[in-house]
PDB file of C-alpha atoms (C1' of nucleotides) in Angstrom:
ATOM      1  CA  MET A   1     -67.154  81.921 -86.887  1.00 82.00           C
ATOM      2  CA  VAL A   2     -68.877  84.512 -85.223  1.00 89.00           C
ATOM      3  CA  THR A   3     -72.318  85.687 -85.850  1.00 93.00           C
ATOM      4  CA  LYS A   4     -72.894  89.693 -86.128  1.00 94.00           C
ATOM      5  CA  PHE A   5     -74.363  89.801 -82.306  1.00 95.00           C
ATOM      6  CA  GLU A   6     -71.795  88.478 -80.861  1.00 96.00           C
ATOM      7  CA  ASN A   7     -69.393  90.823 -83.019  1.00 95.00           C
ATOM      8  CA  LYS A   8     -71.245  93.775 -81.754  1.00 96.00           C
ATOM      9  CA  VAL A   9     -70.577  92.725 -77.887  1.00 96.00           C
ATOM     10  CA  TYR A  10     -66.920  92.138 -78.689  1.00 96.00           C
ATOM     11  CA  GLU A  11     -66.508  95.124 -79.990  1.00 96.00           C
ATOM     12  CA  LEU A  12     -68.250  97.193 -77.085  1.00 96.00           C
ATOM     13  CA  CYS A  13     -65.963  94.703 -74.459  1.00 96.00           C
ATOM     14  CA  LYS A  14     -62.849  96.044 -75.785  1.00 96.00           C
ATOM     15  CA  LYS A  15     -64.139  99.546 -75.773  1.00 95.00           C
ATOM     16  CA  VAL A  16     -63.910  99.369 -71.800  1.00 96.00           C
ATOM     17  CA  PRO A  17     -60.903 100.888 -70.634  1.00 95.00           C
ATOM     18  CA  LYS A  18     -58.659  99.366 -68.142  1.00 95.00           C
ATOM     19  CA  GLY A  19     -59.427 100.377 -64.951  1.00 94.00           C
ATOM     20  CA  LYS A  20     -63.002 100.445 -65.918  1.00 96.00           C
ATOM     21  CA  ILE A  21     -65.781  97.693 -66.217  1.00 96.00           C
ATOM     22  CA  THR A  22     -69.532  97.940 -67.772  1.00 96.00           C
ATOM     23  CA  SER A  23     -72.698  95.417 -67.234  1.00 96.00           C
ATOM     24  CA  TYR A  24     -74.581  93.083 -69.140  1.00 96.00           C
ATOM     25  CA  LYS A  25     -77.352  96.091 -69.315  1.00 96.00           C
ATOM     26  CA  GLU A  26     -75.374  98.463 -70.934  1.00 96.00           C
ATOM     27  CA  ILE A  27     -73.922  96.417 -73.719  1.00 96.00           C
ATOM     28  CA  GLY A  28     -77.883  94.806 -74.325  1.00 95.00           C
ATOM     29  CA  ASP A  29     -78.903  98.195 -74.229  1.00 95.00           C
ATOM     30  CA  LYS A  30     -76.195  99.577 -77.040  1.00 95.00           C
ATOM     31  CA  ILE A  31     -76.701  97.050 -79.109  1.00 95.00           C
ATOM     32  CA  GLY A  32     -80.491  97.350 -79.360  1.00 93.00           C
ATOM     33  CA  ILE A  33     -81.643  94.361 -77.591  1.00 94.00           C
ATOM     34  CA  LYS A  34     -83.394  93.293 -74.319  1.00 94.00           C
ATOM     35  CA  GLY A  35     -82.505  89.896 -74.115  1.00 95.00           C
ATOM     36  CA  TYR A  36     -79.208  90.650 -71.916  1.00 96.00           C
ATOM     37  CA  ARG A  37     -78.883  86.742 -72.011  1.00 96.00           C
ATOM     38  CA  ALA A  38     -77.504  86.319 -75.187  1.00 96.00           C
ATOM     39  CA  VAL A  39     -75.151  89.125 -74.085  1.00 96.00           C
ATOM     40  CA  GLY A  40     -73.397  86.863 -71.727  1.00 95.00           C
ATOM     41  CA  MET A  41     -73.956  83.878 -74.093  1.00 95.00           C
ATOM     42  CA  ALA A  42     -71.544  85.798 -76.690  1.00 95.00           C
ATOM     43  CA  LEU A  43     -69.125  86.545 -74.138  1.00 96.00           C
ATOM     44  CA  ASN A  44     -69.239  82.973 -72.507  1.00 94.00           C
ATOM     45  CA  LYS A  45     -67.824  81.643 -75.989  1.00 94.00           C
ATOM     46  CA  ASN A  46     -65.847  84.169 -76.119  1.00 94.00           C
ATOM     47  CA  PRO A  47     -63.492  83.226 -79.333  1.00 93.00           C
ATOM     48  CA  PHE A  48     -60.980  86.263 -78.557  1.00 94.00           C
ATOM     49  CA  ALA A  49     -60.166  85.440 -75.106  1.00 89.00           C
ATOM     50  CA  PRO A  50     -57.598  87.783 -74.320  1.00 91.00           C
ATOM     51  CA  ILE A  51     -58.147  90.805 -76.498  1.00 94.00           C
ATOM     52  CA  VAL A  52     -61.552  90.485 -75.325  1.00 95.00           C
ATOM     53  CA  PRO A  53     -61.528  91.515 -71.603  1.00 95.00           C
ATOM     54  CA  CYS A  54     -64.943  89.666 -71.119  1.00 95.00           C
ATOM     55  CA  HIS A  55     -63.974  90.070 -67.050  1.00 95.00           C
ATOM     56  CA  ARG A  56     -64.440  93.903 -67.042  1.00 96.00           C
ATOM     57  CA  VAL A  57     -68.508  92.738 -67.579  1.00 96.00           C
ATOM     58  CA  CYS A  58     -70.365  92.395 -64.711  1.00 95.00           C
ATOM     59  CA  GLY A  59     -74.285  92.650 -63.617  1.00 95.00           C
ATOM     60  CA  SER A  60     -76.420  95.510 -63.639  1.00 94.00           C
ATOM     61  CA  ASP A  61     -76.049  96.159 -59.573  1.00 92.00           C
ATOM     62  CA  GLY A  62     -72.136  95.917 -60.138  1.00 93.00           C
ATOM     63  CA  ASN A  63     -72.226  92.054 -58.881  1.00 94.00           C
ATOM     64  CA  LEU A  64     -70.649  89.333 -60.256  1.00 93.00           C
ATOM     65  CA  VAL A  65     -72.441  87.170 -61.976  1.00 92.00           C
ATOM     66  CA  GLY A  66     -71.328  84.214 -63.729  1.00 84.00           C
ATOM     67  CA  PHE A  67     -67.768  83.746 -65.147  1.00 89.00           C
ATOM     68  CA  ALA A  68     -66.202  80.381 -67.319  1.00 87.00           C
ATOM     69  CA  SER A  69     -63.341  80.421 -64.933  1.00 88.00           C
ATOM     70  CA  GLY A  70     -65.312  81.215 -61.969  1.00 88.00           C
ATOM     71  CA  LEU A  71     -66.004  84.302 -59.629  1.00 90.00           C
ATOM     72  CA  LYS A  72     -63.081  84.302 -57.796  1.00 90.00           C
ATOM     73  CA  LYS A  73     -60.703  84.614 -60.514  1.00 91.00           C
ATOM     74  CA  LYS A  74     -63.072  87.667 -61.949  1.00 93.00           C
ATOM     75  CA  ALA A  75     -62.508  89.462 -58.723  1.00 92.00           C
ATOM     76  CA  GLU A  76     -58.523  89.054 -58.826  1.00 92.00           C
ATOM     77  CA  LEU A  77     -58.187  90.400 -62.381  1.00 93.00           C
ATOM     78  CA  LEU A  78     -61.039  93.298 -61.723  1.00 94.00           C
ATOM     79  CA  ARG A  79     -58.699  93.946 -58.630  1.00 94.00           C
ATOM     80  CA  LYS A  80     -55.392  93.766 -60.650  1.00 95.00           C
ATOM     81  CA  GLU A  81     -56.875  96.737 -62.799  1.00 95.00           C
ATOM     82  CA  GLY A  82     -57.840  98.774 -60.164  1.00 94.00           C
ATOM     83  CA  ILE A  83     -61.155  97.785 -59.024  1.00 95.00           C
ATOM     84  CA  LYS A  84     -62.643  97.008 -55.480  1.00 94.00           C
ATOM     85  CA  ILE A  85     -64.268  93.944 -55.165  1.00 94.00           C
ATOM     86  CA  LYS A  86     -65.940  92.722 -51.955  1.00 91.00           C
ATOM     87  CA  ASN A  87     -67.537  89.969 -51.433  1.00 89.00           C
ATOM     88  CA  ASN A  88     -68.345  89.277 -55.079  1.00 92.00           C
ATOM     89  CA  LYS A  89     -69.577  92.589 -55.820  1.00 93.00           C
ATOM     90  CA  ILE A  90     -67.976  95.445 -57.093  1.00 95.00           C
ATOM     91  CA  GLU A  91     -67.410  98.127 -54.327  1.00 93.00           C
ATOM     92  CA  ASN A  92     -67.294 101.712 -56.414  1.00 93.00           C
ATOM     93  CA  PHE A  93     -69.335 100.463 -58.891  1.00 93.00           C
ATOM     94  CA  ASN A  94     -70.747 103.672 -59.749  1.00 91.00           C
ATOM     95  CA  SER A  95     -67.523 105.053 -60.316  1.00 93.00           C
ATOM     96  CA  VAL A  96     -65.869 102.931 -62.643  1.00 95.00           C
ATOM     97  CA  LEU A  97     -68.773 101.884 -64.701  1.00 95.00           C
ATOM     98  CA  TYR A  98     -68.002 102.746 -68.411  1.00 95.00           C
ATOM     99  CA  LYS A  99     -70.653 104.082 -70.086  1.00 93.00           C
ATOM    100  CA  PHE A 100     -70.856 103.785 -73.943  1.00 90.00           C
TER     101      PHE A 100
ATOM    102  C1'  DG B   1     -87.924  73.758 -86.778  1.00 75.79           C
ATOM    103  C1'  DC B   2     -89.627  73.486 -82.383  1.00 75.79           C
ATOM    104  C1'  DT B   3     -88.091  73.253 -77.263  1.00 75.79           C
ATOM    105  C1'  DT B   4     -84.859  73.531 -74.216  1.00 75.79           C
ATOM    106  C1'  DT B   5     -81.327  76.145 -71.592  1.00 75.79           C
ATOM    107  C1'  DG B   6     -78.304  80.060 -69.748  1.00 75.79           C
ATOM    108  C1'  DA B   7     -71.761  84.761 -67.675  1.00 75.79           C
ATOM    109  C1'  DC B   8     -79.356  88.767 -67.110  1.00 75.79           C
ATOM    110  C1'  DT B   9     -83.296  92.246 -65.388  1.00 75.79           C
ATOM    111  C1'  DC B  10     -87.188  93.943 -63.801  1.00 75.79           C
ATOM    112  C1'  DT B  11     -91.497  93.777 -61.199  1.00 75.79           C
ATOM    113  C1'  DC B  12     -94.346  91.717 -58.103  1.00 75.79           C
ATOM    114  C1'  DG B  13     -95.356  89.870 -53.293  1.00 75.79           C
TER     115       DG B  13
ATOM    116  C1'  DT C   1     -84.844  93.704 -48.243  1.00 75.79           C
ATOM    117  C1'  DC C   2     -85.568  89.013 -50.008  1.00 75.79           C
ATOM    118  C1'  DG C   3     -87.271  85.728 -52.883  1.00 75.79           C
ATOM    119  C1'  DA C   4     -90.585  84.255 -56.781  1.00 75.79           C
ATOM    120  C1'  DG C   5     -91.756  84.848 -61.541  1.00 75.79           C
ATOM    121  C1'  DA C   6     -91.863  86.952 -66.281  1.00 75.79           C
ATOM    122  C1'  DG C   7     -90.064  88.970 -70.504  1.00 75.79           C
ATOM    123  C1'  DC C   8     -86.247  88.596 -73.747  1.00 75.79           C
ATOM    124  C1'  DC C   9     -82.501  87.013 -77.124  1.00 75.79           C
ATOM    125  C1'  DA C  10     -79.394  83.559 -79.692  1.00 75.79           C
ATOM    126  C1'  DA C  11     -77.406  79.525 -79.468  1.00 75.79           C
ATOM    127  C1'  DA C  12     -77.422  74.272 -79.444  1.00 75.79           C
ATOM    128  C1'  DG C  13     -80.252  70.289 -78.957  1.00 75.79           C
TER     129       DG C  13
END
DNA sequence: GCTTTGACTCTCG
DNA sequence: TCGAGAGCCAAAG
């Protein structure tokens, strides 16, 4: 069972195009909540593992925060998408950041 | 049903 | 610039 809150998070995640990323802050702000932690929780469950690109969601400063499979894996995936990662952080964060 | 915890972010010293 | 504290939200115990 997926709550409406989680569904919103997943829908927004799917909106992020390939080669772009978003932040928990953007999602939370779009949904209309200030508890960005809840957003991370929804992604941590991620019942739609391959469908929802949860690895395209990073911190507000473009730094890689928490990932169920490990930050290293996350960095690899992002690098594959064409996003530059430097020391667990997005290099051109401002350029790849997708705003809703 | 209240308390604890967590993939967060902001502010202050 | 860095570390600590506070605020917010939802799920799990």
